[in-house]
Coordinates of N, CA and C in Angstrom, one line a residue:
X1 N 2.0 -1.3 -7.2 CA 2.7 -2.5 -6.7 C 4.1 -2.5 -7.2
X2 N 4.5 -2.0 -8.4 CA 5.8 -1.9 -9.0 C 6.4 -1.1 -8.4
X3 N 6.0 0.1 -8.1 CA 6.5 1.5 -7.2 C 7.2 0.8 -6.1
X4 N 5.9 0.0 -5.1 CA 6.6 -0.3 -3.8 C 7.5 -1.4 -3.5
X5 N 7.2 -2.4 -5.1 CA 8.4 -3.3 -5.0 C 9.8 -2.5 -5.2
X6 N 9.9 -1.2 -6.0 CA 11.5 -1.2 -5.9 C 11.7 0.2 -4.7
X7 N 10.8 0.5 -4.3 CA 11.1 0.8 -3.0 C 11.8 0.4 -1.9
X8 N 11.2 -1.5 -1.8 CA 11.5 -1.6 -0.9 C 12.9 -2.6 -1.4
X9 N 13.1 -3.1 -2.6 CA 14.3 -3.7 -2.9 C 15.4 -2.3 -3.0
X10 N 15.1 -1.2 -3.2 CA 16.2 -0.1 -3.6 C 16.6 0.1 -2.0
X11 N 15.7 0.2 -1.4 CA 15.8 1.0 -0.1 C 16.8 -0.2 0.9
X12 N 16.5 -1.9 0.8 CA 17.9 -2.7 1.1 C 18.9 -2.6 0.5
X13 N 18.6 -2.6 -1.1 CA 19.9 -2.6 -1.2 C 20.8 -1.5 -1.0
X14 N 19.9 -0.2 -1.0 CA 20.7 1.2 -0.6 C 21.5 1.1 0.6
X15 N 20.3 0.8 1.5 CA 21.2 0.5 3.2 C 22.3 -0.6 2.9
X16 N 22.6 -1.2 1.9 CA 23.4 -2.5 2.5 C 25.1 -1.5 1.9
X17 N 24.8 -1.2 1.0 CA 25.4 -0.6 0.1 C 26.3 0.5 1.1
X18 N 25.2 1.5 1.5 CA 26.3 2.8 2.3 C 26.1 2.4 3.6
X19 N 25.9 1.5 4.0 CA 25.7 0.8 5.9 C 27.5 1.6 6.3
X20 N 28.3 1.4 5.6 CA 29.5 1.9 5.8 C 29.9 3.2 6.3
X21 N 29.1 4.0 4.8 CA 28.6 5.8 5.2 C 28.1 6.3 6.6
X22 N 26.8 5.4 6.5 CA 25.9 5.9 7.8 C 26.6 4.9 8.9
X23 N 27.8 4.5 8.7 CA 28.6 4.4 10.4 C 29.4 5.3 10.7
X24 N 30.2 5.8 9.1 CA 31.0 7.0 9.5 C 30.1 8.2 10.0
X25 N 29.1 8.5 9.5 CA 28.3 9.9 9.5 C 27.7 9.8 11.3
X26 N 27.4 8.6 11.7 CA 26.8 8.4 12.6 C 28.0 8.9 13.7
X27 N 28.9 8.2 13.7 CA 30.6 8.6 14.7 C 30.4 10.0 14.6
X28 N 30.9 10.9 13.7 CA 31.2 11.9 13.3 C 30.2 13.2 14.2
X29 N 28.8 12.8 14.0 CA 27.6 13.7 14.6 C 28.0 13.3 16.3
X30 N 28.5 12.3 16.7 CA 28.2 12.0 18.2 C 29.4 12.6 18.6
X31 N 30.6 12.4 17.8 CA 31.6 12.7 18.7 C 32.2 14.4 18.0
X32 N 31.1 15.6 17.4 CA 31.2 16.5 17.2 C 30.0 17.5 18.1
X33 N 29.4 16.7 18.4 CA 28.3 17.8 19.2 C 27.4 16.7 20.4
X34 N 26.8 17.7 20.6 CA 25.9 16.7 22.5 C 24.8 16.6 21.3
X35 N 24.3 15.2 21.7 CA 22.4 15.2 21.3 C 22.6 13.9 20.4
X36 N 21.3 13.3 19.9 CA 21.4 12.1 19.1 C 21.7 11.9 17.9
X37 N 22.3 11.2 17.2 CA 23.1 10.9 16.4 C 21.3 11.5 15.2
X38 N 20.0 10.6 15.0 CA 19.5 10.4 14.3 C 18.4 12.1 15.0
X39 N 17.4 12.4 14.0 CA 16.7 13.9 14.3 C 15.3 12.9 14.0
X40 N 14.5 12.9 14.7 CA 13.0 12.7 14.4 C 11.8 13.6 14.3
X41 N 10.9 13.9 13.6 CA 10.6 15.0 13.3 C 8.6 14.3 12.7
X42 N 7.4 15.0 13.0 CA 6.3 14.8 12.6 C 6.4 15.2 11.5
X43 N 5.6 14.4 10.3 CA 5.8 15.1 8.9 C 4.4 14.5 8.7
X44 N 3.7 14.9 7.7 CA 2.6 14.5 7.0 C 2.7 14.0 5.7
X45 N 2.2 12.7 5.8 CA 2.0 11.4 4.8 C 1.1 11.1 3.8
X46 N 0.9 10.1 3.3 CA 0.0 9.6 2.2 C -1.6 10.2 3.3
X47 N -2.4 10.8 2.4 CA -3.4 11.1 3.2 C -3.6 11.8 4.6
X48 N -2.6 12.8 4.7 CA -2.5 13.2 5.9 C -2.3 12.3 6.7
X49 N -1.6 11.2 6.8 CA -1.3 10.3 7.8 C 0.0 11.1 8.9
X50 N 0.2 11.5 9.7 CA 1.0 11.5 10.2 C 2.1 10.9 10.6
X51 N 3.5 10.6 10.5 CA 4.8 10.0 10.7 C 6.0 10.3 11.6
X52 N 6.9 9.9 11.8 CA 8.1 10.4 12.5 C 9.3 10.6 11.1
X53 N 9.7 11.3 10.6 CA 10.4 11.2 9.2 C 11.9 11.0 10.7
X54 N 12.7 10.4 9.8 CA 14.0 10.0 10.1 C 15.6 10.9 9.7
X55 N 15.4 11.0 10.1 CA 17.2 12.5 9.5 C 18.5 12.3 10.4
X56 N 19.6 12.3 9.6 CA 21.0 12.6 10.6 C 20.8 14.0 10.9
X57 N 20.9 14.1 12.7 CA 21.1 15.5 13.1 C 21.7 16.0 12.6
X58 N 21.5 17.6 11.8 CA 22.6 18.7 11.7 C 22.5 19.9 12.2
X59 N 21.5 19.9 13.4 CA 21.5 21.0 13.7 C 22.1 20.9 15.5
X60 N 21.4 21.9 16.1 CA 21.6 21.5 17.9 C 20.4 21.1 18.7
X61 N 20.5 20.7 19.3 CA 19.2 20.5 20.2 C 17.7 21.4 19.8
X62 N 16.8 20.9 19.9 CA 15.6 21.8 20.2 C 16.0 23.2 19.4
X63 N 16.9 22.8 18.0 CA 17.0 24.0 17.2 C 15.5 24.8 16.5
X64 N 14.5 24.2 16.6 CA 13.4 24.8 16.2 C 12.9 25.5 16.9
X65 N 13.3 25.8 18.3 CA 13.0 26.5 19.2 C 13.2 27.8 19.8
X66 N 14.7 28.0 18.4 CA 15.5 28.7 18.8 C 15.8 29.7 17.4
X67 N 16.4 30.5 18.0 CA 16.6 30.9 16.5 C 15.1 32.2 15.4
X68 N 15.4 31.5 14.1 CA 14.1 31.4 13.2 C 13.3 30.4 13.1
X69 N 13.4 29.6 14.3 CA 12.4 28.6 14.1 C 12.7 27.3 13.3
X70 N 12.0 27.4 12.6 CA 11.6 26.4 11.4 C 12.7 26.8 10.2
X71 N 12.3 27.9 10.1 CA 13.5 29.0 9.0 C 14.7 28.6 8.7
X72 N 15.6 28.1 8.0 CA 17.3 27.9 7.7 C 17.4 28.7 6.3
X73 N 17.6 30.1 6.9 CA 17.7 30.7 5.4 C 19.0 30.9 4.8
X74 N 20.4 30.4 5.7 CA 21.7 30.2 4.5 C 22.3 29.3 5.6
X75 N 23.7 29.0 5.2 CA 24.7 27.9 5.8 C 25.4 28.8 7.3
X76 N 25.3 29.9 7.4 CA 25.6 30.6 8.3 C 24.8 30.3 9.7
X77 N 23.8 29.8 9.8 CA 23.0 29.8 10.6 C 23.7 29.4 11.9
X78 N 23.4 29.7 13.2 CA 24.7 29.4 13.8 C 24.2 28.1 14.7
X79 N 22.9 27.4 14.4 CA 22.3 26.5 15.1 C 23.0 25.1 14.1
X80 N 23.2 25.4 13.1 CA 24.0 24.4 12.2 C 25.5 23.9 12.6
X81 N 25.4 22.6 12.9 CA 26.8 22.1 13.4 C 27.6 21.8 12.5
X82 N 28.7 21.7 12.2 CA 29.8 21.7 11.7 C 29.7 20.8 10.9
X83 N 30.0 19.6 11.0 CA 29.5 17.9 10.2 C 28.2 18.3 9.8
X84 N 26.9 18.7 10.6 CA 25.3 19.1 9.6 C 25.7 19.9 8.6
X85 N 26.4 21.1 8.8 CA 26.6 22.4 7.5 C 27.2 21.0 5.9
X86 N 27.7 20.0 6.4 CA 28.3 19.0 5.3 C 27.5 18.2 5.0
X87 N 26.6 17.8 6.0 CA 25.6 16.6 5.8 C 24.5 17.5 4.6
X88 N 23.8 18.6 5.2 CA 23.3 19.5 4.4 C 23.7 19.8 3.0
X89 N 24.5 20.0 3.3 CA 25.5 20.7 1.4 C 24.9 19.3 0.8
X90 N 25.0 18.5 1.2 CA 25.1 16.9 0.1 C 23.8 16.0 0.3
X91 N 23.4 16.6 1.0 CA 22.1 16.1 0.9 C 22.0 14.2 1.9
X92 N 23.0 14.4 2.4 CA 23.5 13.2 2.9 C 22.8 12.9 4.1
X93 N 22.1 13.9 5.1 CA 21.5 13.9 6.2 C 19.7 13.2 5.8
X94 N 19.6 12.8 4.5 CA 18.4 12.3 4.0 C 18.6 10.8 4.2
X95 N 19.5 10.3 4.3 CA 19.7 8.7 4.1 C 19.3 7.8 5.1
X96 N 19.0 8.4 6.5 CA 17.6 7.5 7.1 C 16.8 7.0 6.5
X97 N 16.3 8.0 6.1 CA 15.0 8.0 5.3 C 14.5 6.8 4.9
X98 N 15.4 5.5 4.2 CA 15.3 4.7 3.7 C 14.7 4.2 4.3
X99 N 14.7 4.0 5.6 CA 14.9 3.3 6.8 C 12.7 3.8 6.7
X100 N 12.7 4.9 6.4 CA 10.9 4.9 6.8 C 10.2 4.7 5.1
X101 N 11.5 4.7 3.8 CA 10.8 4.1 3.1 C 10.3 2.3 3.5
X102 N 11.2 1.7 3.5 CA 10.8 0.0 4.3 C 9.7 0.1 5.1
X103 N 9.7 0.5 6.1 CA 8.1 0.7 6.6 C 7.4 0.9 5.8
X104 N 7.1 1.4 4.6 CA 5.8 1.9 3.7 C 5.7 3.4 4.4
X105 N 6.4 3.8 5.2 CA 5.6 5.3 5.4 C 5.9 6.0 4.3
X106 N 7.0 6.3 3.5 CA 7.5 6.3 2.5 C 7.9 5.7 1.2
X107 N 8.0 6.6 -0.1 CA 8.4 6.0 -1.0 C 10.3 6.6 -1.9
X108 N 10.7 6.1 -2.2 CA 12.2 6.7 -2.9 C 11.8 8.1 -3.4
X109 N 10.4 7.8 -4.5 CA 10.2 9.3 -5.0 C 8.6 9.3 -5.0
X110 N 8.7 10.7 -4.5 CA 7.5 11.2 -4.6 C 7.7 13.3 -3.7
X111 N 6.5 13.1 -3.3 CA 6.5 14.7 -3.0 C 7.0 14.6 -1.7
X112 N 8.1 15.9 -1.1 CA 8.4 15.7 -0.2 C 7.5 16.0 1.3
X113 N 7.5 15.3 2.6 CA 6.7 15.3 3.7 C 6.5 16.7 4.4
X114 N 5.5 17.5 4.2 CA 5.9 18.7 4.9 C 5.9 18.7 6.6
X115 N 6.2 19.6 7.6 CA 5.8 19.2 9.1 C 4.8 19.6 9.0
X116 N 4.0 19.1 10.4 CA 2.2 18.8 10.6 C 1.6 20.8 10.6
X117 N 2.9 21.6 11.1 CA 2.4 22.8 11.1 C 2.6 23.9 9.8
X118 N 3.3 23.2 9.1 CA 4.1 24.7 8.1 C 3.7 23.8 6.7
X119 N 3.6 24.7 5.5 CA 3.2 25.8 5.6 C 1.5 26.0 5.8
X120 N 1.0 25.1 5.8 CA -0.6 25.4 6.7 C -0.8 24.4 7.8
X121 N -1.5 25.0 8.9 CA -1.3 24.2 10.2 C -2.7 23.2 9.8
X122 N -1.5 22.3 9.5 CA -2.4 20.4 9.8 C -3.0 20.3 8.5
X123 N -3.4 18.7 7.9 CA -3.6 18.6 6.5 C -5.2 19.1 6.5
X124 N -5.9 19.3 7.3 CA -7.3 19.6 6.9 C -7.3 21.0 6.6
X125 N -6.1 21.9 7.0 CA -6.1 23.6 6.7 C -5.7 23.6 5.3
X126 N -5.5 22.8 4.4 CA -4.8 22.7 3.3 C -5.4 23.1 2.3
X127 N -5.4 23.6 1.2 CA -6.6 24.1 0.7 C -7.1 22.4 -0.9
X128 N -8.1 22.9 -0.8 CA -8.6 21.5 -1.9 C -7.6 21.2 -3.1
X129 N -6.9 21.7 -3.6 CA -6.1 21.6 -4.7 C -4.8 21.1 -4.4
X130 N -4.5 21.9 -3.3 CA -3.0 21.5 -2.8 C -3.1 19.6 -1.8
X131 N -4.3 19.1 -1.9 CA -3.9 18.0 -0.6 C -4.4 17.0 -1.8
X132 N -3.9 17.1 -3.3 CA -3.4 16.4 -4.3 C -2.4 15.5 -4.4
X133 N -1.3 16.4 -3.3 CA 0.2 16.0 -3.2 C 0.1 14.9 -2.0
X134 N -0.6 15.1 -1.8 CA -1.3 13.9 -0.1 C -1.5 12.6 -1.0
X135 N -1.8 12.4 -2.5 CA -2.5 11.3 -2.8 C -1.5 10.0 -2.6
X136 N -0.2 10.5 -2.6 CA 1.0 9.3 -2.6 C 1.7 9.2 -1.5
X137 N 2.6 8.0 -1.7 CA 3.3 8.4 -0.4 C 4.4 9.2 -0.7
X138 N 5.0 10.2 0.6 CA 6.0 11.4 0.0 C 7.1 10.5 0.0
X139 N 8.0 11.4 -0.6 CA 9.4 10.7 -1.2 C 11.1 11.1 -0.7
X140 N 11.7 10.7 -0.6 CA 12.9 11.1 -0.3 C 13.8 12.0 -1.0
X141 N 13.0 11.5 -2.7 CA 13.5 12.7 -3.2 C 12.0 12.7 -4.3
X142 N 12.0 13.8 -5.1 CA 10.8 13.7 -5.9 C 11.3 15.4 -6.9
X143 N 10.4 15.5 -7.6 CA 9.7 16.0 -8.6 C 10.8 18.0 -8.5
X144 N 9.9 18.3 -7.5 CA 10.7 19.6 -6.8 C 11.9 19.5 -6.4
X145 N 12.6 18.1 -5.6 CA 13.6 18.5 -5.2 C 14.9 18.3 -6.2
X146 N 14.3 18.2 -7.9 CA 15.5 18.0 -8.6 C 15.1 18.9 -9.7
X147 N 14.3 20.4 -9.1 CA 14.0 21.6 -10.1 C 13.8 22.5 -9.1
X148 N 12.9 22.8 -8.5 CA 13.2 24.1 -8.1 C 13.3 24.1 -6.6
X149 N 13.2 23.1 -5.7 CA 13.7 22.4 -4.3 C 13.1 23.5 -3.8
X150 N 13.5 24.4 -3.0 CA 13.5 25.4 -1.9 C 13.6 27.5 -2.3
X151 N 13.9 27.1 -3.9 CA 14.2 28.4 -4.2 C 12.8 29.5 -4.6
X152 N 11.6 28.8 -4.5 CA 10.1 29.3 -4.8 C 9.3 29.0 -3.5
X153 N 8.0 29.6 -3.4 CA 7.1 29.3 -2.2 C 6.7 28.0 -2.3
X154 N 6.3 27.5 -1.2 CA 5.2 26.1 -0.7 C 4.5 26.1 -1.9
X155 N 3.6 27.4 -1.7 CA 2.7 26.9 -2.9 C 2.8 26.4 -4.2
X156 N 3.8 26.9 -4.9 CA 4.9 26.8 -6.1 C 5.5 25.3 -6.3
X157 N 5.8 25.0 -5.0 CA 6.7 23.9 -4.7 C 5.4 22.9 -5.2
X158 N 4.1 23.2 -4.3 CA 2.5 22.1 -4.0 C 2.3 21.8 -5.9
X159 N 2.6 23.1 -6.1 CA 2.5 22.8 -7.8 C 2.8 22.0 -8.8
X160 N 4.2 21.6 -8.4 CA 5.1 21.1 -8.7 C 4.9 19.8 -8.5
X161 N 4.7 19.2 -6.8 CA 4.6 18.0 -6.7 C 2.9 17.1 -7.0
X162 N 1.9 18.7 -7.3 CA 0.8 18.0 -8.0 C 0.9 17.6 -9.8
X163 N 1.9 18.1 -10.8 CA 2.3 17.7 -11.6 C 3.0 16.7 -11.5
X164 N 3.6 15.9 -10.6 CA 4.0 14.6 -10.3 C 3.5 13.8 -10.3
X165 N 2.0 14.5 -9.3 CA 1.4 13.3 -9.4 C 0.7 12.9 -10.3
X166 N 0.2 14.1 -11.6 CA -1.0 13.7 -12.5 C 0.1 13.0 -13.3
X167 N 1.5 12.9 -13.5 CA 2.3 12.5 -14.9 C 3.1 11.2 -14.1
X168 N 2.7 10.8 -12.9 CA 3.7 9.5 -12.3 C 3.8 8.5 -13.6
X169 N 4.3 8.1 -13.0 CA 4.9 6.8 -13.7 C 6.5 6.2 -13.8
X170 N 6.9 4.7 -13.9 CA 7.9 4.5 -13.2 C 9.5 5.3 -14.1
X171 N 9.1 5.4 -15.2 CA 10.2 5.8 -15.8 C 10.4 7.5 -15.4
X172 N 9.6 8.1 -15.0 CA 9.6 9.2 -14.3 C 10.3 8.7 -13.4
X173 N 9.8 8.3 -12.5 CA 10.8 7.9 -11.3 C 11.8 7.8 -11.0
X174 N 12.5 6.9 -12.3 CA 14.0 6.5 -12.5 C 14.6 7.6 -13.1
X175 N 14.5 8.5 -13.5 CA 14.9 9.4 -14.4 C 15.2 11.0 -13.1
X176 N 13.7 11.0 -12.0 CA 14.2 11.9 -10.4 C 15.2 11.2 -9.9
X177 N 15.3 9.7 -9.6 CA 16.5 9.3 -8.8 C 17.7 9.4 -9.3
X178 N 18.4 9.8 -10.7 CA 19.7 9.4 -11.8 C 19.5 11.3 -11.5
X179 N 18.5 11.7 -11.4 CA 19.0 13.5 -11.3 C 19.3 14.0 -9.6
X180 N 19.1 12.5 -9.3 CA 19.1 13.5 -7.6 C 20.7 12.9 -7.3
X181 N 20.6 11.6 -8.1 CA 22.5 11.4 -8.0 C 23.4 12.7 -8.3
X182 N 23.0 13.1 -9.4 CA 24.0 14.2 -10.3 C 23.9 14.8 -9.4
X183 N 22.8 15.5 -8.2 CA 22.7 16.9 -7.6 C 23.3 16.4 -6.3
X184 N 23.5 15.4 -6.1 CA 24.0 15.1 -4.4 C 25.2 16.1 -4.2
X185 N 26.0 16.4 -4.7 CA 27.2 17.7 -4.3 C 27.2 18.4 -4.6
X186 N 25.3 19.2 -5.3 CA 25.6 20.4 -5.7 C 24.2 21.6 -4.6
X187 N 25.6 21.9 -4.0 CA 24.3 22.7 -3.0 C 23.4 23.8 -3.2
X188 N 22.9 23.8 -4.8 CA 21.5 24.3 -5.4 C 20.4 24.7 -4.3
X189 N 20.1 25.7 -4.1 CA 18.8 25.6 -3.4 C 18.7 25.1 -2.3
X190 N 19.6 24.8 -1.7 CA 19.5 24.2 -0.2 C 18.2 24.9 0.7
X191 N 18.3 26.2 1.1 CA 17.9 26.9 2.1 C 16.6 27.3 1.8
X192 N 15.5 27.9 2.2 CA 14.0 28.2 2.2 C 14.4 29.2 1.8
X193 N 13.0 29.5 0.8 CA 13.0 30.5 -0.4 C 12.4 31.6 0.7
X194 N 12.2 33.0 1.1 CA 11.6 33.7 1.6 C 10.1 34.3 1.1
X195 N 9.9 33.4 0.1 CA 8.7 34.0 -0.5 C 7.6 33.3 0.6

């Protein structure tokens, strides 16, 4: 109950706070490329629940379709738009998000939402150990993404966000959000690890 109360007070006050940001970021995406300002995307939730997760576009159209897929393995990519390649570095293209913490699909921190296909297709292919990370709701930022984010495999990562879960608690929490501040301009790990 304390988790989702400052969820949902962090997550107003957050929006009230950069409403400013996400008007510039919003201009910026529409009047630099064709397609919607906002990226919607199936991700898997507290209990395999399925969601629509919320993102500022940084890529092009139907970029999953094209290309490597799913794959963004450096800033070169050429499906990455100009304002995304910045939204990305900063981590700045997460700040919808908020928007599906207030719904409860989401929490500030926890493990992050993977899509319904990758890296095992759908939560019931998951194996017993790993759908641990399913016990909470995922997070905007959490556990992995302020240690080893993207630079190790899924599985590695699954590891990570199940020691999350067995050690939660709120001062954990506060302690991922004050590390995810420090990393917002440091583009660590951005891209998928090839392992």
């Amino acid at each position: 109950m304390i988790k989702r109360l400052i969820d949902i007070l962090g997550s107003i006050i957050g929006i009230i706070l950069i409403s400013p940001i996400i008007i510039i970021i919003s201009i910026l995406i529409k009047v630099s490329s064709s397609g919607p300002v906002f990226f919607r995307q199936r991700r898997l939730g507290k209990n395999g629940q399925v969601f629509k997760i919320i993102k500022f576009r940084t890529m092009i159209v139907d970029a999953e379709k094209k290309g490597d897929g799913l794959t963004v393995k450096n800033e070169s990519d050429n499906r990455i738009t100009n304002v995304g390649r910045f939204l990305r570095a900063t981590s700045l293209d997460e700040l919808p998000q908020l928007f599906n913490v207030i719904r409860g699909q989401m929490s500030l921190v926890g493990p992050r939402p993977p899509v319904t296909y990758f890296p095992y297709k759908g939560y019931e292919n998951y194996p017993h150990w790993a759908k641990k990370r399913f016990m909470m709701n995922p997070g905007v930022t959490g556990l992995t993404q302020v240690t080893v984010r993207n630079s190790v495999s899924w599985n590695e990562r699954i590891e990570v966000d199940n020691n999350y879960i067995d050690n939660f608690n709120v001062v954990l929490d506060i302690k991922i959000l004050l590390r995810t501040i420090f990393k917002l301009f440091k583009n660590e790990n951005i891209y998928m690890s090839k392992k």
